[in-house]
Amino acid sequence: MKKFLIWIGLLIVGTTLQQCKNDGADPAALQKVQFTFGLRSTQPSGGRTEATAQPTALLLSLENSIGDPVFTSKRIALLHVGTSLMTEPIELAPGTYTITDFLLVDDDNVVLYATPKAGSPLASAVAHPLPYGFTVSSDDVSTVDMEVVDVSQNTPEDFGYATFNISLVNTLRVAVFISTNGVLSLTTADALLNRGDEVVGSYALAAKTNILAFSGAPDASYRLLVAKEGYPTYIKDFVYSELIASLHGEPLKIVLNQFTIQPFLGESLTFQADLTGTPHEAVDVYWGDGASDHLVFNPDTGGGAGFSHTYATPGDYTIAITGALDAVNGFHTAYGLGAIEAIDFQALPNLQSLTIVLTHGPETLDLTQNPEISFVHLEGVPELKHVLLPDLNHVSFIDIDGPNQISTADVDAIIEKIHSAATVLNTLDGRFELDQSWMIPTNIMVGPPSPASVDMLQDLRNNYNWTILPDPGS
């Protein structure tokens, strides 16, 4: 049996995102929606024209019931089922929506068919010119029947468009909040969006849901930075198409200066963990159910501050902590007392030590914004899939013994980050444990790592005096 470094207690930041939920939707309540359509011609003979190209996607622009954009030129693949044509399903929360643009395009985004807009010369060619409203119910799959008209014999103006030269614009809805005494409120901020070294957009964000519009491939990687005086800068790396899919049509909600945890309340309704920090500094913990605690890092326990709270009923809570977050240097939970669904360490720039052991844990632990991290103990966390480390880190102890769901690709990325930093910083006498079982050694590594990564582990052992378990061989 291995020894464990486990501090139990709890901390977290707890503002219930109740105000956010007014704008959000429970993913479980999302309904699938498909669009079907007939292809119409304006030629005297009627019927479908012989097009040299076939549409492969729908470009859809959609607004919600208060006129806020949900999608702008969202590309949705088409399905050919027999002689019928329909879109792949998308997910929308129950409610009323309005279609403002409905264009069928080929692989090169050339418009082949379009639904005319009300008041245009071709509006009478379809039963429902745009804008057209529809309702998504909470208990049924929605199918929206539309009609589109061949554009080859007409001008864009005939459809009510200025042009059909489609330049795809990505749109991201963003709302920024700050927490005051556990109550969230919308706030102003400045945002910068980068693609690699290129700045693709800068935005002055108002205290509302903002629309960030920018050009670029939807499958490209972007970095969003949100800054407000007096608060640490929020940083999010994302692939646009993946982020939009995960948001389910809702805005990206950003809470500045909060360390947040979503507890996993399974058999136990108690959440318990431990926070360490600079002695005498203090933090405020909001548990997400109206309760809160003021905690001071105790000099008699090396700056420890235990946290514990029992919820009256199961539910989706967000624990949030504010205050002297720069003083926080450690977070520790174990033995099922601090089960975690999701956790965001970005507001802890000086985090050095992390322990999550023998408990329900998150799928992803993102430590890329924690450059001081040096001790990582993630043992027996079955849900764990991804551990993301800073490029230049100070890790000298890392234990990610299983069971977990870390793949070869993910363990390779972890090893590469550890090896690269150790060689740059000359980190000696470290320890790296990767056994697939925390209880009984299997001598099989998590992943397992690729041969190239095994070479890196051997280099750490042979040239930097690291202890590697299981033994990576010669």
Coordinates of N, CA and C in Angstrom, one line a residue, residues 17-26 30 64-66 68-70 93-94 97 173-177 184-186 207-210 247-254:
L17 N -24.7 30.2 -9.5 CA -24.9 30.9 -10.7 C -26.3 31.1 -11.0
Q18 N -27.1 31.5 -10.0 CA -28.5 31.5 -10.2 C -28.9 32.6 -11.3
Q19 N -28.1 33.7 -11.2 CA -28.4 34.7 -12.2 C -28.0 34.2 -13.6
C20 N -26.9 33.5 -13.7 CA -26.5 32.9 -14.9 C -27.6 32.0 -15.5
K21 N -28.2 31.2 -14.6 CA -29.1 30.2 -15.0 C -30.3 30.8 -15.7
N22 N -30.6 32.1 -15.4 CA -31.7 32.7 -16.1 C -31.4 32.9 -17.6
D23 N -30.1 32.9 -18.0 CA -29.8 33.0 -19.4 C -29.4 31.6 -19.9
G24 N -29.2 30.6 -19.0 CA -28.7 29.3 -19.4 C -29.8 28.3 -19.5
A25 N -29.4 27.1 -19.9 CA -30.3 26.0 -20.0 C -29.7 24.7 -19.5
D26 N -30.4 24.0 -18.8 CA -30.0 22.7 -18.4 C -29.7 21.8 -19.6
L30 N -32.2 20.1 -23.2 CA -32.1 20.5 -24.6 C -32.8 19.5 -25.5
N64 N -33.1 34.3 -30.6 CA -34.1 33.8 -29.6 C -35.2 34.8 -29.4
S65 N -36.1 34.5 -28.4 CA -37.3 35.3 -28.3 C -37.2 36.7 -28.0
I66 N -36.0 37.1 -27.5 CA -35.8 38.6 -27.2 C -34.9 39.2 -28.2
D68 N -31.8 38.2 -29.4 CA -30.4 38.0 -29.3 C -30.0 36.9 -30.3
P69 N -28.9 37.1 -31.0 CA -28.4 36.0 -31.9 C -28.1 34.7 -31.1
V70 N -28.6 33.6 -31.6 CA -28.2 32.3 -31.1 C -27.1 31.7 -32.0
A93 N -32.6 24.8 -26.5 CA -33.4 24.8 -25.3 C -34.9 25.0 -25.7
P94 N -35.8 24.5 -25.0 CA -37.2 24.8 -25.3 C -37.5 26.3 -25.3
Y97 N -38.0 30.7 -31.4 CA -36.8 31.1 -32.1 C -37.3 31.7 -33.5
R173 N -21.1 34.5 -28.0 CA -21.7 35.4 -27.0 C -21.0 35.2 -25.7
V174 N -20.7 36.3 -25.1 CA -19.9 36.4 -23.8 C -20.6 37.3 -22.8
A175 N -20.7 36.8 -21.6 CA -21.2 37.6 -20.5 C -20.2 37.5 -19.3
V176 N -19.8 38.6 -18.8 CA -18.7 38.7 -17.7 C -19.4 39.1 -16.4
F177 N -19.0 38.4 -15.3 CA -19.6 38.6 -14.0 C -18.5 38.9 -13.0
L184 N -23.6 37.4 -7.9 CA -23.0 37.7 -9.2 C -23.7 38.9 -9.8
S185 N -22.9 39.7 -10.5 CA -23.5 40.8 -11.3 C -22.7 41.0 -12.5
L186 N -23.4 41.4 -13.6 CA -22.8 41.6 -14.9 C -21.8 42.8 -14.7
A207 N -21.9 45.6 -19.7 CA -22.4 44.8 -18.7 C -23.7 44.1 -19.2
K208 N -23.5 43.2 -20.1 CA -24.6 42.5 -20.7 C -24.1 41.3 -21.5
T209 N -24.9 40.6 -22.2 CA -24.4 39.5 -23.1 C -23.9 40.2 -24.4
N210 N -22.6 40.0 -24.6 CA -21.9 40.7 -25.8 C -21.8 39.7 -26.9
L247 N -21.5 24.8 -25.5 CA -22.3 25.8 -24.9 C -23.8 25.6 -25.2
H248 N -24.2 24.8 -26.2 CA -25.6 24.5 -26.5 C -26.4 25.7 -26.7
G249 N -25.8 26.7 -27.4 CA -26.6 27.9 -27.8 C -26.6 28.9 -26.7
E250 N -25.9 28.7 -25.6 CA -25.9 29.6 -24.4 C -24.6 30.5 -24.5
P251 N -24.6 31.6 -23.8 CA -23.4 32.4 -23.8 C -22.3 31.8 -23.0
L252 N -21.1 32.2 -23.3 CA -19.9 31.8 -22.4 C -20.0 32.7 -21.2
K253 N -20.1 32.2 -20.0 CA -20.2 32.9 -18.8 C -18.9 32.9 -18.1
I254 N -18.3 34.1 -17.9 CA -17.0 34.3 -17.3 C -17.2 35.0 -15.9

